[in-house]
PDB file of C-alpha atoms in Angstrom:
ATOM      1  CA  UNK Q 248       0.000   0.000   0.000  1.00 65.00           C
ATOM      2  CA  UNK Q 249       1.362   3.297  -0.873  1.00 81.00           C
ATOM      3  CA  UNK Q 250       0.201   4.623   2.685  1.00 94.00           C
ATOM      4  CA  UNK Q 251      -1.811   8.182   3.453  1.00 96.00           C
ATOM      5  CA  UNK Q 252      -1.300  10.635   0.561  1.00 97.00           C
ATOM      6  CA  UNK Q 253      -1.430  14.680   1.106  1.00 97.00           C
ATOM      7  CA  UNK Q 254      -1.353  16.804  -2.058  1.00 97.00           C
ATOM      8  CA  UNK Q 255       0.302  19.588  -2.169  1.00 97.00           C
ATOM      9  CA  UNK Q 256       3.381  19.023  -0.136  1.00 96.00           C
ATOM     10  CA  UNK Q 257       4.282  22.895  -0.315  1.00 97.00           C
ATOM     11  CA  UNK Q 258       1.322  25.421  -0.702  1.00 97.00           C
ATOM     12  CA  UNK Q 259       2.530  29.298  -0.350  1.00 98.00           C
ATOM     13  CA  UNK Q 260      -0.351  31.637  -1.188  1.00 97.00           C
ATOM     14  CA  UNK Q 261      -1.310  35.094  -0.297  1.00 97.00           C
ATOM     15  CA  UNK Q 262      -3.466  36.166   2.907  1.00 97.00           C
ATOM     16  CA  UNK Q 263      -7.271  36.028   1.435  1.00 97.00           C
ATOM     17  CA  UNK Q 264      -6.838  33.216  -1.131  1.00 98.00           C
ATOM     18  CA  UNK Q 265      -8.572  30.016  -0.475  1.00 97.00           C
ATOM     19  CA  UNK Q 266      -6.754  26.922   0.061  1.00 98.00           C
ATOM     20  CA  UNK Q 267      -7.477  23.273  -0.455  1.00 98.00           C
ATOM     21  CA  UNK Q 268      -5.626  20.248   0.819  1.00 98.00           C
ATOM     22  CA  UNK Q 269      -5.908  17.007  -0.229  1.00 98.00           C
ATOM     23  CA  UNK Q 270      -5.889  13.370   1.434  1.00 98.00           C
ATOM     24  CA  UNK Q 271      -6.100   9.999   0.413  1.00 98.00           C
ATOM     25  CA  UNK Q 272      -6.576   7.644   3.020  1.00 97.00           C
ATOM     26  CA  UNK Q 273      -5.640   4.047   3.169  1.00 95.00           C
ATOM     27  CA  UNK Q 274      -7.513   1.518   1.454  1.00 94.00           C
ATOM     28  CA  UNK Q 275     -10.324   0.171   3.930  1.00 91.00           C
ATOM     29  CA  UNK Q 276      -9.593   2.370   7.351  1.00 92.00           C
ATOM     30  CA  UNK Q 277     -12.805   4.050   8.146  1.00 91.00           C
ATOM     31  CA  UNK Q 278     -11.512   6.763  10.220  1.00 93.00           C
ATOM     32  CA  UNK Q 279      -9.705   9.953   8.521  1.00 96.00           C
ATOM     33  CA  UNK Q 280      -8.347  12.908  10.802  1.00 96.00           C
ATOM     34  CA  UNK Q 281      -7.249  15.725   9.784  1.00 97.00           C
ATOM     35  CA  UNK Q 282      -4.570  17.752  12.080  1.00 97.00           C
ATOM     36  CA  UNK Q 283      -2.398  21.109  12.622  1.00 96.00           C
ATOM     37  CA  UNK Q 284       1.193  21.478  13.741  1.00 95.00           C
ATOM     38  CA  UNK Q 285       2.670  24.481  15.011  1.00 93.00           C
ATOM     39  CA  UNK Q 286       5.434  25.316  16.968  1.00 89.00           C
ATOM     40  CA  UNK Q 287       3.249  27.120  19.614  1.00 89.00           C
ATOM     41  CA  UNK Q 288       0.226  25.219  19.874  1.00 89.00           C
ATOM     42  CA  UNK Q 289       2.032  21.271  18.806  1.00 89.00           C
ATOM     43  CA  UNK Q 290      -0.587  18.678  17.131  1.00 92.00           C
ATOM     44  CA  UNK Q 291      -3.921  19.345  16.518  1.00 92.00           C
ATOM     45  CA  UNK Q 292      -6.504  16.935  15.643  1.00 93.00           C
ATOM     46  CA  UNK Q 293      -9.093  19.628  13.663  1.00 96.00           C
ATOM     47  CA  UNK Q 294     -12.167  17.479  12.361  1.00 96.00           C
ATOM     48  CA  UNK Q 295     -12.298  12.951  11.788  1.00 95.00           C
ATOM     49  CA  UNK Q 296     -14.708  11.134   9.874  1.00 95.00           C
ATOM     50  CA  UNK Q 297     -16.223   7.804  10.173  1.00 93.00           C
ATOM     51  CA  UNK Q 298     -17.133   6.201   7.236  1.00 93.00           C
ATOM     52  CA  UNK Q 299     -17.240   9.222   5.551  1.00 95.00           C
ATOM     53  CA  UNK Q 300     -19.438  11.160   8.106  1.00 96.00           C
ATOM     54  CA  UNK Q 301     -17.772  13.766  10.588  1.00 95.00           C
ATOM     55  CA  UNK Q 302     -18.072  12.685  13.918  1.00 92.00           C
ATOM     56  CA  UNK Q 303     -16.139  15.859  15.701  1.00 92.00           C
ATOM     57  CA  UNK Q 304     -15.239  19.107  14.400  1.00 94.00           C
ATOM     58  CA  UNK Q 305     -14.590  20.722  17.881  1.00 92.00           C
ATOM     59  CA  UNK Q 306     -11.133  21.413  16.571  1.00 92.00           C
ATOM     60  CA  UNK Q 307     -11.824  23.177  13.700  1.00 95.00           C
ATOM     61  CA  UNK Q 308     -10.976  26.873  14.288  1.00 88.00           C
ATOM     62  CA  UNK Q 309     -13.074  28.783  12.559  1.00 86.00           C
ATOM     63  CA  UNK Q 310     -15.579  29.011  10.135  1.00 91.00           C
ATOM     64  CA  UNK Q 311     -13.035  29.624   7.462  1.00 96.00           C
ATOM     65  CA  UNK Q 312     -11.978  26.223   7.423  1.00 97.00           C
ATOM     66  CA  UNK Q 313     -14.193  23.011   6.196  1.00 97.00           C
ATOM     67  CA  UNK Q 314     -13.570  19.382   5.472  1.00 98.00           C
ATOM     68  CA  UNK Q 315     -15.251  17.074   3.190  1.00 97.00           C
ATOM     69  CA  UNK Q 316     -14.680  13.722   2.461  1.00 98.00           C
ATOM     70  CA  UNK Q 317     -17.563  12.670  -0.265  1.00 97.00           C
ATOM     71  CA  UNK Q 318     -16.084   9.423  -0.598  1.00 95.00           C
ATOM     72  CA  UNK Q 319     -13.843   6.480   1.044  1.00 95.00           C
ATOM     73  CA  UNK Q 320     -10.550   7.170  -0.702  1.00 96.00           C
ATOM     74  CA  UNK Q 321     -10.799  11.044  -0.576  1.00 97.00           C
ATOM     75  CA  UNK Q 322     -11.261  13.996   1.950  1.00 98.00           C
ATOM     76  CA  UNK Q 323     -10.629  18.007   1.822  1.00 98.00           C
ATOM     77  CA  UNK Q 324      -9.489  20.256   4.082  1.00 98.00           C
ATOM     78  CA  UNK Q 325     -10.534  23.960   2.966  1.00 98.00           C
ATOM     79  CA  UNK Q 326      -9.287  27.218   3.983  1.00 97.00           C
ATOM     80  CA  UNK Q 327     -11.347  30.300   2.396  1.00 97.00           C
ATOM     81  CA  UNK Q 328     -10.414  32.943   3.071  1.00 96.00           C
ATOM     82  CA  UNK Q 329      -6.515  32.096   4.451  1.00 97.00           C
ATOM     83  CA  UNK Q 330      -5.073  34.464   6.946  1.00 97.00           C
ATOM     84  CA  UNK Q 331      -0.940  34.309   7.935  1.00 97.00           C
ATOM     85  CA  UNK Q 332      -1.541  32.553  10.973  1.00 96.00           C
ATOM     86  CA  UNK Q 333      -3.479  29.626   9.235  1.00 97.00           C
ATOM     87  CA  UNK Q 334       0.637  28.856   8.075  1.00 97.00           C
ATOM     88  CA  UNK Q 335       1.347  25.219   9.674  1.00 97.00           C
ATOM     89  CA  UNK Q 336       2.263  21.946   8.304  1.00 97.00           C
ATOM     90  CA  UNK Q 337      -1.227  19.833   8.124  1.00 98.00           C
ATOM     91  CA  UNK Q 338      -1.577  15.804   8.400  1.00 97.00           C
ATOM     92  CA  UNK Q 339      -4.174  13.805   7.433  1.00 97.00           C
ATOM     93  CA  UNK Q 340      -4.060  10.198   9.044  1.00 96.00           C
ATOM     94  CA  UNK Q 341      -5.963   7.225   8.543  1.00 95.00           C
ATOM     95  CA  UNK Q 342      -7.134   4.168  11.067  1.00 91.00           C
ATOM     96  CA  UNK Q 343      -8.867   1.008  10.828  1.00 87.00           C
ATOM     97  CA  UNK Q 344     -10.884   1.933  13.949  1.00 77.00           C
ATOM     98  CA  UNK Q 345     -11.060   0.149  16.746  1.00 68.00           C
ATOM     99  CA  UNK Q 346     -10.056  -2.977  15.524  1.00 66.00           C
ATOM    100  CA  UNK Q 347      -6.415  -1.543  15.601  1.00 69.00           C
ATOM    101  CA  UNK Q 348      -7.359  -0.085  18.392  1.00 68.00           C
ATOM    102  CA  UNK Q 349      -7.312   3.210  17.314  1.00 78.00           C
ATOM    103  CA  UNK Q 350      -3.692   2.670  15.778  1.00 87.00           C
ATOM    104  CA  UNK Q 351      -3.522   5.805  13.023  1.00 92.00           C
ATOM    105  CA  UNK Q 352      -1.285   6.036   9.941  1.00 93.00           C
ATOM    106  CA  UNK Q 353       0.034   9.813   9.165  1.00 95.00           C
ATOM    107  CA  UNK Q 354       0.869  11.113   5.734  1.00 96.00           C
ATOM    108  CA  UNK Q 355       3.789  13.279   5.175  1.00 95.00           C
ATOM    109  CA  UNK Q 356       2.012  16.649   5.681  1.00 96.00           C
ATOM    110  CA  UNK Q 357       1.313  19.378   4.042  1.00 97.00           C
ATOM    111  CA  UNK Q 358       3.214  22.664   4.637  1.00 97.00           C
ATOM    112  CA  UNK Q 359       1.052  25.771   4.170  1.00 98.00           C
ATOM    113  CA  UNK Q 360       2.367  29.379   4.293  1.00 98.00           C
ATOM    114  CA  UNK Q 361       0.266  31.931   4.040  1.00 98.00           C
ATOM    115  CA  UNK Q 362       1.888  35.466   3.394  1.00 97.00           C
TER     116      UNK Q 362
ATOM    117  CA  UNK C 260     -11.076  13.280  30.571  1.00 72.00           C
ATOM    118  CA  UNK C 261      -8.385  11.260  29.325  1.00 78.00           C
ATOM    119  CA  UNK C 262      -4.837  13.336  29.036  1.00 88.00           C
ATOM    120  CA  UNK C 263      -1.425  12.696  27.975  1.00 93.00           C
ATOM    121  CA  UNK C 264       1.687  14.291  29.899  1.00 95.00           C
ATOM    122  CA  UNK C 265       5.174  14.294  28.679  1.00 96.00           C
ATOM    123  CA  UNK C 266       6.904  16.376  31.138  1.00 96.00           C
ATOM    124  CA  UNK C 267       9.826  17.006  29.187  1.00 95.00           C
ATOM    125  CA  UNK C 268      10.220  19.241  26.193  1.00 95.00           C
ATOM    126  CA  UNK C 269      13.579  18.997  25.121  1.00 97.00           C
ATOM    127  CA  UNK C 270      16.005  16.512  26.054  1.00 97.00           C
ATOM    128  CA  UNK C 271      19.917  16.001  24.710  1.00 97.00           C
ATOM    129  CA  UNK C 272      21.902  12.728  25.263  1.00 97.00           C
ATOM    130  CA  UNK C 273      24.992  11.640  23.899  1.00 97.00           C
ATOM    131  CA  UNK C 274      25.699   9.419  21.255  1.00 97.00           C
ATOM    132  CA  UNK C 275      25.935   5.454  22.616  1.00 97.00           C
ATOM    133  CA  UNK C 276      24.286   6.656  25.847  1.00 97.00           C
ATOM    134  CA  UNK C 277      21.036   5.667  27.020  1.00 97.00           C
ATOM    135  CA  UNK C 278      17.620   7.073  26.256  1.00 97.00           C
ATOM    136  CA  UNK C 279      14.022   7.559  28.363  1.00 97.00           C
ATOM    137  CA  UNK C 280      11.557   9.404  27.904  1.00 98.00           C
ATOM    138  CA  UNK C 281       8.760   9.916  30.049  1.00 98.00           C
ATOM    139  CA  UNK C 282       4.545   9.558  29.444  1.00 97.00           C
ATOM    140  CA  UNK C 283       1.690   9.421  32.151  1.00 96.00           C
ATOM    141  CA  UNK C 284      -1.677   9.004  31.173  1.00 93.00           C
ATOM    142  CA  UNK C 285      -4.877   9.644  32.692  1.00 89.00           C
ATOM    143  CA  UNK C 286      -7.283   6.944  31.747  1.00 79.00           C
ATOM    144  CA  UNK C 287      -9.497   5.031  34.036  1.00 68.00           C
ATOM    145  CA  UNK C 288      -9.169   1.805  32.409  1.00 71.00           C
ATOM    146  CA  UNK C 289      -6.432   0.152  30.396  1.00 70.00           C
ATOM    147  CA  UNK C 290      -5.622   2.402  27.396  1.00 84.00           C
ATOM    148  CA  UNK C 291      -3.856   1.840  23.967  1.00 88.00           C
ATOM    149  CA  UNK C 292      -0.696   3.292  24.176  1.00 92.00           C
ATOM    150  CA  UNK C 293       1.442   4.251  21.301  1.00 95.00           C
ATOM    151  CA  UNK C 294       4.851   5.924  21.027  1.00 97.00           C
ATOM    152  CA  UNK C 295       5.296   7.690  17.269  1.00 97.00           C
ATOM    153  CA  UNK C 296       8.704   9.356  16.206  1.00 97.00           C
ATOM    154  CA  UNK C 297       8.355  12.138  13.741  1.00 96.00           C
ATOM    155  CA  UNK C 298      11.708  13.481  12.247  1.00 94.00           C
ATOM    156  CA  UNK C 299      12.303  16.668  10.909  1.00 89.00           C
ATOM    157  CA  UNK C 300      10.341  17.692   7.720  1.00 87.00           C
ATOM    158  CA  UNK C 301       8.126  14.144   7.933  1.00 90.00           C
ATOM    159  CA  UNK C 302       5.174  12.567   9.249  1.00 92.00           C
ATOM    160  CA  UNK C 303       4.179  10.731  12.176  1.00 95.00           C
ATOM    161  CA  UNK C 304       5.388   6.843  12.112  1.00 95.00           C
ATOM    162  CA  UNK C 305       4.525   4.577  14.873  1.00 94.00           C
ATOM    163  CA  UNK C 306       7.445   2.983  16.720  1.00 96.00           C
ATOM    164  CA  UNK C 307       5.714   1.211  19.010  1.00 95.00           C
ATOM    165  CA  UNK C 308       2.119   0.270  20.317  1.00 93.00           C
ATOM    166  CA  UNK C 309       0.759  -1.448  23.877  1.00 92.00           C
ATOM    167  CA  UNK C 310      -2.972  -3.161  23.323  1.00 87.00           C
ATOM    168  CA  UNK C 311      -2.254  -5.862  26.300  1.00 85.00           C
ATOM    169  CA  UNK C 312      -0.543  -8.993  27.401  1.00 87.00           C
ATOM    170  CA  UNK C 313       3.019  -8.424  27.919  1.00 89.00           C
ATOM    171  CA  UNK C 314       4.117  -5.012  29.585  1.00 91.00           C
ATOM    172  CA  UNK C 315       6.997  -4.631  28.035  1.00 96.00           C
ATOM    173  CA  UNK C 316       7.539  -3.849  24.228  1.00 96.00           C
ATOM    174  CA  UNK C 317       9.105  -3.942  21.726  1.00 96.00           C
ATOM    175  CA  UNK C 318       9.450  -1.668  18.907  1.00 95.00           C
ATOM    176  CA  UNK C 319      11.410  -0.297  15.176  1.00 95.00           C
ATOM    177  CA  UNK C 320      14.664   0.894  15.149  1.00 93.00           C
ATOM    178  CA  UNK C 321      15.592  -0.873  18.857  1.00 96.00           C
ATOM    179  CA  UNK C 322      13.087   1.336  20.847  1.00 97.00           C
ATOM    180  CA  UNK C 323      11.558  -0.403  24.049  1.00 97.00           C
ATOM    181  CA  UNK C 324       8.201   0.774  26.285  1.00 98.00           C
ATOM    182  CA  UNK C 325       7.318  -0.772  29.532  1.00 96.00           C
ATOM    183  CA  UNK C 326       3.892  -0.364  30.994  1.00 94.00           C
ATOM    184  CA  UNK C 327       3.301   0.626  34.462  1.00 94.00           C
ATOM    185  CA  UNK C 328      -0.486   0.442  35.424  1.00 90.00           C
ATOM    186  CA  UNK C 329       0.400   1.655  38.835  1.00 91.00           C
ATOM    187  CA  UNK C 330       2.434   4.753  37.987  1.00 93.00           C
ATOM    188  CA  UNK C 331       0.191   5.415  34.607  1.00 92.00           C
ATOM    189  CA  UNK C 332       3.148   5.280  32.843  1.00 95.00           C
ATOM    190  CA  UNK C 333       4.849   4.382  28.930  1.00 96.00           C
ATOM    191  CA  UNK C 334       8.323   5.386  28.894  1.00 98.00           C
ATOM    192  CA  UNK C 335      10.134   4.863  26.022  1.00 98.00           C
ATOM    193  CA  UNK C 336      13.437   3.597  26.269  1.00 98.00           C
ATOM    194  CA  UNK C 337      16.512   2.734  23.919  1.00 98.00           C
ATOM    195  CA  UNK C 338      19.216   1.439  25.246  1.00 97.00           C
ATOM    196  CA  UNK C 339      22.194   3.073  22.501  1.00 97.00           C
ATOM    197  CA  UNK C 340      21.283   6.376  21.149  1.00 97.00           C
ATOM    198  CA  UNK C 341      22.316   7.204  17.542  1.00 96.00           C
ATOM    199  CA  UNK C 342      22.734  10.121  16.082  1.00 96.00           C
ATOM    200  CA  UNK C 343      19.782   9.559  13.390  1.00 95.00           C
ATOM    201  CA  UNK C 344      17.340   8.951  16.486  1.00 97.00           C
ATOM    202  CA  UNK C 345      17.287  13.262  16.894  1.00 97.00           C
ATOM    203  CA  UNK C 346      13.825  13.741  16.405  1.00 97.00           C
ATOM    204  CA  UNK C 347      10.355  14.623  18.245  1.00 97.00           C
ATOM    205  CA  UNK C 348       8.975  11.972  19.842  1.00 98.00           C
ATOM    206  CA  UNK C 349       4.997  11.641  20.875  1.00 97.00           C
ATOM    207  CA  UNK C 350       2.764   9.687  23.465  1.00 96.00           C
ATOM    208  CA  UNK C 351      -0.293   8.756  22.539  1.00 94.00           C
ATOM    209  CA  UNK C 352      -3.465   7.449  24.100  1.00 90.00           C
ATOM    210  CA  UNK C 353      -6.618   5.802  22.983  1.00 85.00           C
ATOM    211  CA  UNK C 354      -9.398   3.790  24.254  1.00 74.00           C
ATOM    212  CA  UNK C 355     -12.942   2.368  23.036  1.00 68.00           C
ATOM    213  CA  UNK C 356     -14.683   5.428  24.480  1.00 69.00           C
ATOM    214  CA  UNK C 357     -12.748   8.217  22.029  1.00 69.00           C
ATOM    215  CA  UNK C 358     -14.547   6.638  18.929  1.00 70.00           C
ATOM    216  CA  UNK C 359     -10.992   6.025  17.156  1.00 75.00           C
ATOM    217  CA  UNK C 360      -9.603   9.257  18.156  1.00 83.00           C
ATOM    218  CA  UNK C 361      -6.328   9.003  19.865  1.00 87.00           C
ATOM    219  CA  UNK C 362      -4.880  11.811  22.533  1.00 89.00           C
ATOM    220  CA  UNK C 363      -1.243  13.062  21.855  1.00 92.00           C
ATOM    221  CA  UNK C 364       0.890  14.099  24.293  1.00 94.00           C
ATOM    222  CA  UNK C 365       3.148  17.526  23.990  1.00 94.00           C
ATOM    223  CA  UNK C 366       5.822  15.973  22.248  1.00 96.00           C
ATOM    224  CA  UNK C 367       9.709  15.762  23.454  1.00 97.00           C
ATOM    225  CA  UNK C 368      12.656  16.789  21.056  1.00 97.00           C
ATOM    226  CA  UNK C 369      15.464  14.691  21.224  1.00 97.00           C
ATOM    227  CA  UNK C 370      18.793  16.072  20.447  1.00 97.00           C
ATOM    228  CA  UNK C 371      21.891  13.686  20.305  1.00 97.00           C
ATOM    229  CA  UNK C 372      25.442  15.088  21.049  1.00 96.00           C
ATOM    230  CA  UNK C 373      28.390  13.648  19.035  1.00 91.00           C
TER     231      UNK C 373
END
């Protein structure tokens, strides 16, 4: 399996563009999360899905921000419109659930800056 | 409500010496533990994972836990540190109650001295 794919890897844009991130999960994990890393406030976890529904979004920090996933093999983290302190590297991660108990699979992140 | 402490931020060792780092948990019942590594510039990887049976793990790249119910503790331990083991290192925590979320700890940066 090629493991959890993020598209872009890089994304520079300018403050009041809208941004979209890309993630493709693992073949047959049901859970997707979706996470921020910063220096000042570490990992965190923003929105996850189940089976394609999202199941918390407490993270999320702002209404500027959404995530879809419309299908099993794809989700979308959105960003409209971006502001300089939305710049962080974001993962996406996949699980099998709780048969793996809760193990979760990160992709190599996507690092946004926002100028 | 469950919570992951890794009381130290930074830590530097040198190269050959021994390695432990330190995670408590607060979980009322047995949790799944996990330790992930994530160098610089990558993702999360998982080094090592506790579900049950044997307290003591083992893990990639020589990395050892031990689980201590009484002390709600996961260190992670290596006996030999090399110089490619500089990296952050995270806790985690999960249990059948988070609905397949998992709680990270702070992190802890390892730097290793020549």
């Amino acid at each position: 399996d090629a493991g959890v794919i993020q598209s872009p890897r890089h994304e520079v844009t300018e403050m009041g563009q809208e941004v979209t991130l890309r993630c493709k999960p693992i073949s047959g994990h049901d859970y997707l999360f979706w996470y921020r890393q910063t220096m000042m406030r570490g990992l965190e976890l923003l929105i996850y899905f189940n089976n394609n529904v999202p199941i918390d979004d407490s993270g999320m920090p702002e209404d500027r921000f959404s995530a879809k996933m419309p299908n099993a093999s794809f989700s979308t983290l959105k960003i409209q419109p971006s502001e300089p302190r939305d710049s962080a590297v974001y993962f996406c991660a996949s699980s099998p659930g709780t048969v793996s108990r809760n193990e979760q699979y990160f992709g190599p992140g996507t690092r946004l800056t926002v100028t | 409500a469950q919570s992951v402490t890794q009381p130290d931020i930074h830590i530097t060792v040198s190269e050959g010496a021994s390695l432990e780092l330190r995670c408590n948990y607060s979980y009322g019942a047995t949790p799944y533990l996990f330790w992930y590594v994530q160098s610089p510039g990558q993702g999360l990887q998982l080094l090592l994972k506790y579900f049950s049976g044997d307290t003591l793990v083992q893990g990639i790249k020589g990395f050892e836990a031990e689980f201590k119910r009484s002390q709600s503790s996961f260190n992670l331990r290596k006996p030999s540190v090399h110089w490619s083991d500089a990296a952050e290192y995270f806790c985690a925590v999960g249990a059948v109650n988070q609905g397949g979320k998992l709680i990270f700890g702070q992190g802890t940066e390892l730097s290793v001295k020549p």
